[in-house]
């Protein structure tokens, strides 16, 4: 009877991490087998209940005395039933452990990266309250406020907010960077603009940035209000 009580205590444990459920059921099976083989009782798992809301696995056990003439067949029946019950619970526990330890991609933690394609842009002189940031202002350059419209290379997996825009932007003719935070094209890690929000239904996005170009360039001579620009590795990145 003491061993039967121990079996109940093991089976009724709650609030364990998912990977411990299988360990619990293995212990239950081994302990039940020991009871059957070393005592006058045969312990048969009659019903196993798995509760996802309580994160618990409970097995109801029935102990019956066995006679010498029926002990062999009864124990064979017990072993078949016990292994079947343990396998069912192990399957449920494995499923729970898998979904808990390895969540679906939509719930995964990490940055979301989406390429921007087919950028279309236009520019106008920046107002005085929006100067060129950084050292470019000291090199005889002027700031042009560029508005870019681009298509998302793929659908956003979820709603995103405050999404950074990254990449290289250069003068198409001279191949020099027009970004104040990346004047020598040494890295594209610097964020040069931001998009307020992107949703799974978004197909296009729009953003602005300040381009630094030589002051002597007559921007009125260009259809877009600025010399031709080249966008490379253009993408948005949202960090959790």
mmCIF file of C-alpha atoms in Angstrom:
data_model
loop_
_atom_site.group_PDB
_atom_site.id
_atom_site.type_symbol
_atom_site.label_atom_id
_atom_site.label_comp_id
_atom_site.label_asym_id
_atom_site.label_seq_id
_atom_site.Cartn_x
_atom_site.Cartn_y
_atom_site.Cartn_z
ATOM 1 C CA UNK A 1 0.000 0.000 0.000
ATOM 2 C CA UNK A 2 2.878 2.364 0.743
ATOM 3 C CA UNK A 3 4.250 1.764 -2.750
ATOM 4 C CA UNK A 4 0.832 2.460 -4.268
ATOM 5 C CA UNK A 5 0.714 5.773 -2.399
ATOM 6 C CA UNK A 6 4.158 6.623 -3.782
ATOM 7 C CA UNK A 7 2.886 5.946 -7.289
ATOM 8 C CA UNK A 8 -0.029 8.342 -6.755
ATOM 9 C CA UNK A 9 2.311 11.011 -5.405
ATOM 10 C CA UNK A 10 4.536 10.819 -8.479
ATOM 11 C CA UNK A 11 1.609 10.787 -10.924
ATOM 12 C CA UNK A 12 -0.175 13.775 -9.368
ATOM 13 C CA UNK A 13 2.725 16.215 -9.457
ATOM 14 C CA UNK A 14 1.792 19.507 -11.099
ATOM 15 C CA UNK A 15 3.472 22.624 -12.459
ATOM 16 C CA UNK A 16 6.465 20.765 -13.834
ATOM 17 C CA UNK A 17 8.331 21.890 -16.945
ATOM 18 C CA UNK A 18 7.031 19.968 -19.983
ATOM 19 C CA UNK A 19 10.191 17.946 -20.436
ATOM 20 C CA UNK A 20 9.718 16.438 -16.951
ATOM 21 C CA UNK A 21 6.370 14.825 -17.805
ATOM 22 C CA UNK A 22 7.996 12.007 -19.734
ATOM 23 C CA UNK A 23 10.443 11.411 -16.885
ATOM 24 C CA UNK A 24 7.521 11.227 -14.453
ATOM 25 C CA UNK A 25 5.699 8.653 -16.580
ATOM 26 C CA UNK A 26 8.821 6.515 -16.949
ATOM 27 C CA UNK A 27 9.227 6.502 -13.171
ATOM 28 C CA UNK A 28 5.537 5.635 -12.822
ATOM 29 C CA UNK A 29 5.902 2.694 -15.182
ATOM 30 C CA UNK A 30 9.009 1.357 -13.452
ATOM 31 C CA UNK A 31 7.514 1.739 -9.987
ATOM 32 C CA UNK A 32 4.244 0.091 -11.010
ATOM 33 C CA UNK A 33 6.150 -2.823 -12.535
ATOM 34 C CA UNK A 34 8.147 -3.251 -9.331
ATOM 35 C CA UNK A 35 4.936 -3.372 -7.282
ATOM 36 C CA UNK A 36 3.448 -5.996 -9.579
ATOM 37 C CA UNK A 37 6.508 -8.201 -9.549
ATOM 38 C CA UNK A 38 7.407 -8.011 -5.852
ATOM 39 C CA UNK A 39 4.045 -7.961 -4.037
ATOM 40 C CA UNK A 40 0.668 -9.588 -4.006
ATOM 41 C CA UNK A 41 -0.874 -6.637 -5.805
ATOM 42 C CA UNK A 42 -1.161 -5.835 -9.476
ATOM 43 C CA UNK A 43 -1.286 -2.103 -10.189
ATOM 44 C CA UNK A 44 -3.156 -1.267 -13.410
ATOM 45 C CA UNK A 45 -3.310 2.268 -14.818
ATOM 46 C CA UNK A 46 -7.020 2.503 -15.636
ATOM 47 C CA UNK A 47 -7.219 6.077 -16.905
ATOM 48 C CA UNK A 48 -4.733 8.856 -17.744
ATOM 49 C CA UNK A 49 -5.862 12.470 -17.783
ATOM 50 C CA UNK A 50 -3.823 15.231 -19.360
ATOM 51 C CA UNK A 51 -4.754 18.827 -18.445
ATOM 52 C CA UNK A 52 -3.198 21.623 -20.508
ATOM 53 C CA UNK A 53 -4.756 24.344 -18.362
ATOM 54 C CA UNK A 54 -3.261 22.915 -15.154
ATOM 55 C CA UNK A 55 -0.083 21.672 -16.847
ATOM 56 C CA UNK A 56 -0.555 18.316 -15.121
ATOM 57 C CA UNK A 57 -0.632 14.625 -15.966
ATOM 58 C CA UNK A 58 -2.710 12.428 -13.638
ATOM 59 C CA UNK A 59 -3.000 8.644 -13.794
ATOM 60 C CA UNK A 60 -5.678 6.778 -11.864
ATOM 61 C CA UNK A 61 -4.421 3.419 -10.586
ATOM 62 C CA UNK A 62 -6.299 0.325 -9.434
ATOM 63 C CA UNK A 63 -4.604 -2.241 -7.210
ATOM 64 C CA UNK A 64 -6.013 -5.773 -7.085
ATOM 65 C CA UNK A 65 -4.692 -8.832 -5.270
ATOM 66 C CA UNK A 66 -3.664 -11.675 -7.522
ATOM 67 C CA UNK A 67 -3.823 -15.410 -6.895
ATOM 68 C CA UNK A 68 -1.049 -17.753 -7.840
ATOM 69 C CA UNK A 69 -3.066 -19.234 -10.685
ATOM 70 C CA UNK A 70 -3.917 -15.933 -12.301
ATOM 71 C CA UNK A 71 -0.856 -13.818 -11.447
ATOM 72 C CA UNK A 72 1.018 -14.562 -14.667
ATOM 73 C CA UNK A 73 -1.793 -13.607 -17.057
ATOM 74 C CA UNK A 74 -2.782 -10.626 -14.912
ATOM 75 C CA UNK A 75 0.746 -9.281 -14.921
ATOM 76 C CA UNK A 76 0.962 -9.719 -18.684
ATOM 77 C CA UNK A 77 -2.250 -7.734 -19.020
ATOM 78 C CA UNK A 78 -0.829 -5.104 -16.679
ATOM 79 C CA UNK A 79 2.365 -4.723 -18.677
ATOM 80 C CA UNK A 80 0.466 -4.307 -21.951
ATOM 81 C CA UNK A 81 -1.913 -1.765 -20.403
ATOM 82 C CA UNK A 82 0.855 0.130 -18.613
ATOM 83 C CA UNK A 83 3.021 0.455 -21.697
ATOM 84 C CA UNK A 84 0.030 1.590 -23.786
ATOM 85 C CA UNK A 85 -0.972 4.195 -21.201
ATOM 86 C CA UNK A 86 2.567 5.472 -20.775
ATOM 87 C CA UNK A 87 3.004 5.771 -24.545
ATOM 88 C CA UNK A 88 -0.165 7.844 -24.857
ATOM 89 C CA UNK A 89 0.893 10.195 -22.085
ATOM 90 C CA UNK A 90 4.427 10.418 -23.499
ATOM 91 C CA UNK A 91 2.970 11.510 -26.834
ATOM 92 C CA UNK A 92 0.904 14.265 -25.186
ATOM 93 C CA UNK A 93 3.850 15.380 -23.074
ATOM 94 C CA UNK A 94 6.171 15.441 -26.076
ATOM 95 C CA UNK A 95 3.687 17.578 -28.031
ATOM 96 C CA UNK A 96 3.397 20.039 -25.161
ATOM 97 C CA UNK A 97 7.152 20.187 -24.676
ATOM 98 C CA UNK A 98 7.729 20.758 -28.378
ATOM 99 C CA UNK A 99 5.217 23.595 -28.685
ATOM 100 C CA UNK A 100 6.512 25.202 -25.501
ATOM 101 C CA UNK A 101 10.222 24.915 -26.178
ATOM 102 C CA UNK A 102 9.953 25.533 -29.918
ATOM 103 C CA UNK A 103 7.160 28.057 -30.574
ATOM 104 C CA UNK A 104 5.854 28.854 -34.014
ATOM 105 C CA UNK A 105 7.848 31.366 -36.120
ATOM 106 C CA UNK A 106 5.257 34.087 -35.554
ATOM 107 C CA UNK A 107 6.031 33.965 -31.845
ATOM 108 C CA UNK A 108 9.740 33.645 -32.233
ATOM 109 C CA UNK A 109 12.031 36.251 -30.729
ATOM 110 C CA UNK A 110 14.274 38.032 -33.224
ATOM 111 C CA UNK A 111 14.418 40.836 -35.794
ATOM 112 C CA UNK A 112 12.105 40.898 -38.805
ATOM 113 C CA UNK A 113 13.906 41.801 -42.051
ATOM 114 C CA UNK A 114 12.109 42.663 -45.299
ATOM 115 C CA UNK A 115 13.735 43.832 -48.534
ATOM 116 C CA UNK A 116 12.450 46.990 -50.217
ATOM 117 C CA UNK A 117 12.236 46.878 -54.013
ATOM 118 C CA UNK A 118 11.472 49.270 -56.854
ATOM 119 C CA UNK A 119 12.123 52.517 -54.936
ATOM 120 C CA UNK A 120 10.638 55.690 -56.442
ATOM 121 C CA UNK A 121 11.736 59.043 -55.070
ATOM 122 C CA UNK A 122 11.471 62.808 -55.300
ATOM 123 C CA UNK A 123 13.276 65.569 -53.410
ATOM 124 C CA UNK A 124 12.986 69.178 -52.342
ATOM 125 C CA UNK A 125 15.247 71.497 -50.345
ATOM 126 C CA UNK A 126 15.033 70.822 -46.629
ATOM 127 C CA UNK A 127 13.697 73.605 -44.380
ATOM 128 C CA UNK A 128 16.195 75.479 -42.232
ATOM 129 C CA UNK A 129 15.042 73.626 -39.120
ATOM 130 C CA UNK A 130 16.115 70.333 -40.679
ATOM 131 C CA UNK A 131 19.863 70.656 -41.321
ATOM 132 C CA UNK A 132 22.240 67.990 -42.584
ATOM 133 C CA UNK A 133 23.325 65.835 -39.656
ATOM 134 C CA UNK A 134 26.990 65.127 -39.021
ATOM 135 C CA UNK A 135 30.164 66.291 -40.703
ATOM 136 C CA UNK A 136 28.710 66.572 -44.219
ATOM 137 C CA UNK A 137 27.351 70.038 -43.357
ATOM 138 C CA UNK A 138 30.945 71.207 -42.976
ATOM 139 C CA UNK A 139 31.954 70.239 -46.526
ATOM 140 C CA UNK A 140 29.997 72.696 -48.654
ATOM 141 C CA UNK A 141 26.986 70.429 -48.995
ATOM 142 C CA UNK A 142 23.276 71.131 -48.787
ATOM 143 C CA UNK A 143 20.474 68.975 -47.541
ATOM 144 C CA UNK A 144 17.704 67.661 -49.761
ATOM 145 C CA UNK A 145 14.664 66.044 -48.164
ATOM 146 C CA UNK A 146 14.007 62.904 -50.188
ATOM 147 C CA UNK A 147 10.667 61.082 -50.098
ATOM 148 C CA UNK A 148 10.870 57.419 -51.101
ATOM 149 C CA UNK A 149 8.055 55.041 -51.985
ATOM 150 C CA UNK A 150 9.001 51.363 -52.256
ATOM 151 C CA UNK A 151 7.386 47.948 -52.430
ATOM 152 C CA UNK A 152 7.812 45.315 -49.756
ATOM 153 C CA UNK A 153 9.694 42.283 -51.058
ATOM 154 C CA UNK A 154 7.475 39.994 -48.966
ATOM 155 C CA UNK A 155 4.521 40.125 -46.624
ATOM 156 C CA UNK A 156 5.181 41.199 -43.058
ATOM 157 C CA UNK A 157 4.594 38.259 -40.665
ATOM 158 C CA UNK A 158 2.953 40.542 -38.082
ATOM 159 C CA UNK A 159 2.211 44.152 -37.202
ATOM 160 C CA UNK A 160 5.429 46.148 -36.880
ATOM 161 C CA UNK A 161 5.992 49.563 -35.318
ATOM 162 C CA UNK A 162 8.865 52.036 -35.530
ATOM 163 C CA UNK A 163 10.593 50.089 -38.301
ATOM 164 C CA UNK A 164 14.122 51.146 -39.229
ATOM 165 C CA UNK A 165 15.252 51.629 -42.837
ATOM 166 C CA UNK A 166 18.780 50.475 -43.743
ATOM 167 C CA UNK A 167 20.967 50.310 -46.850
ATOM 168 C CA UNK A 168 23.277 52.263 -49.152
ATOM 169 C CA UNK A 169 22.169 55.381 -51.022
ATOM 170 C CA UNK A 170 24.639 56.911 -53.470
ATOM 171 C CA UNK A 171 24.835 59.457 -56.261
ATOM 172 C CA UNK A 172 24.283 57.301 -59.352
ATOM 173 C CA UNK A 173 26.896 59.219 -61.346
ATOM 174 C CA UNK A 174 29.725 59.740 -58.847
ATOM 175 C CA UNK A 175 28.905 56.658 -56.731
ATOM 176 C CA UNK A 176 29.496 58.709 -53.577
ATOM 177 C CA UNK A 177 27.306 58.256 -50.537
ATOM 178 C CA UNK A 178 24.641 60.898 -49.933
ATOM 179 C CA UNK A 179 23.983 59.655 -46.388
ATOM 180 C CA UNK A 180 25.447 61.759 -43.621
ATOM 181 C CA UNK A 181 25.750 58.781 -41.264
ATOM 182 C CA UNK A 182 27.638 56.680 -43.831
ATOM 183 C CA UNK A 183 29.815 59.048 -45.877
ATOM 184 C CA UNK A 184 32.480 56.518 -46.858
ATOM 185 C CA UNK A 185 30.186 53.512 -47.515
ATOM 186 C CA UNK A 186 32.006 51.565 -44.811
ATOM 187 C CA UNK A 187 28.832 50.008 -43.423
ATOM 188 C CA UNK A 188 25.117 49.822 -44.066
ATOM 189 C CA UNK A 189 24.389 49.081 -40.419
ATOM 190 C CA UNK A 190 23.331 52.643 -39.721
ATOM 191 C CA UNK A 191 19.627 53.403 -39.779
ATOM 192 C CA UNK A 192 18.900 56.401 -41.979
ATOM 193 C CA UNK A 193 15.113 56.581 -41.773
ATOM 194 C CA UNK A 194 12.092 55.132 -39.984
ATOM 195 C CA UNK A 195 8.630 53.901 -40.936
ATOM 196 C CA UNK A 196 5.932 54.309 -38.306
ATOM 197 C CA UNK A 197 4.087 51.064 -38.972
ATOM 198 C CA UNK A 198 3.953 48.041 -41.310
ATOM 199 C CA UNK A 199 1.131 45.481 -41.261
ATOM 200 C CA UNK A 200 0.669 42.096 -42.963
ATOM 201 C CA UNK A 201 -1.607 43.810 -45.482
ATOM 202 C CA UNK A 202 0.964 46.477 -46.390
ATOM 203 C CA UNK A 203 2.242 46.285 -49.972
ATOM 204 C CA UNK A 204 4.135 49.584 -50.164
ATOM 205 C CA UNK A 205 5.863 51.866 -47.684
ATOM 206 C CA UNK A 206 6.934 55.490 -47.672
ATOM 207 C CA UNK A 207 9.753 57.165 -45.795
ATOM 208 C CA UNK A 208 11.955 60.257 -45.850
ATOM 209 C CA UNK A 209 15.624 60.937 -45.350
ATOM 210 C CA UNK A 210 18.059 63.816 -45.779
ATOM 211 C CA UNK A 211 20.481 63.526 -48.704
ATOM 212 C CA UNK A 212 23.640 65.646 -48.725
ATOM 213 C CA UNK A 213 24.671 66.912 -52.151
ATOM 214 C CA UNK A 214 27.093 69.656 -53.331
ATOM 215 C CA UNK A 215 25.667 73.163 -52.985
ATOM 216 C CA UNK A 216 26.607 74.113 -56.554
ATOM 217 C CA UNK A 217 24.253 71.534 -58.085
ATOM 218 C CA UNK A 218 21.145 73.104 -59.621
ATOM 219 C CA UNK A 219 18.431 70.768 -58.397
ATOM 220 C CA UNK A 220 15.785 72.468 -60.555
ATOM 221 C CA UNK A 221 17.415 70.857 -63.581
ATOM 222 C CA UNK A 222 16.392 67.409 -62.394
ATOM 223 C CA UNK A 223 12.946 65.946 -62.822
ATOM 224 C CA UNK A 224 12.990 64.414 -59.349
ATOM 225 C CA UNK A 225 14.515 67.527 -57.774
ATOM 226 C CA UNK A 226 17.812 65.764 -57.153
ATOM 227 C CA UNK A 227 20.506 63.987 -59.211
ATOM 228 C CA UNK A 228 19.807 60.318 -59.884
ATOM 229 C CA UNK A 229 20.253 58.157 -56.804
ATOM 230 C CA UNK A 230 21.184 54.501 -56.471
ATOM 231 C CA UNK A 231 19.696 52.333 -53.682
ATOM 232 C CA UNK A 232 21.492 49.145 -52.688
ATOM 233 C CA UNK A 233 20.683 46.567 -49.989
ATOM 234 C CA UNK A 234 17.599 48.589 -49.156
ATOM 235 C CA UNK A 235 15.546 46.922 -46.424
ATOM 236 C CA UNK A 236 13.561 47.445 -43.264
ATOM 237 C CA UNK A 237 14.406 45.818 -39.950
ATOM 238 C CA UNK A 238 12.138 45.611 -36.924
ATOM 239 C CA UNK A 239 13.687 44.600 -33.615
ATOM 240 C CA UNK A 240 11.613 43.069 -30.805
#
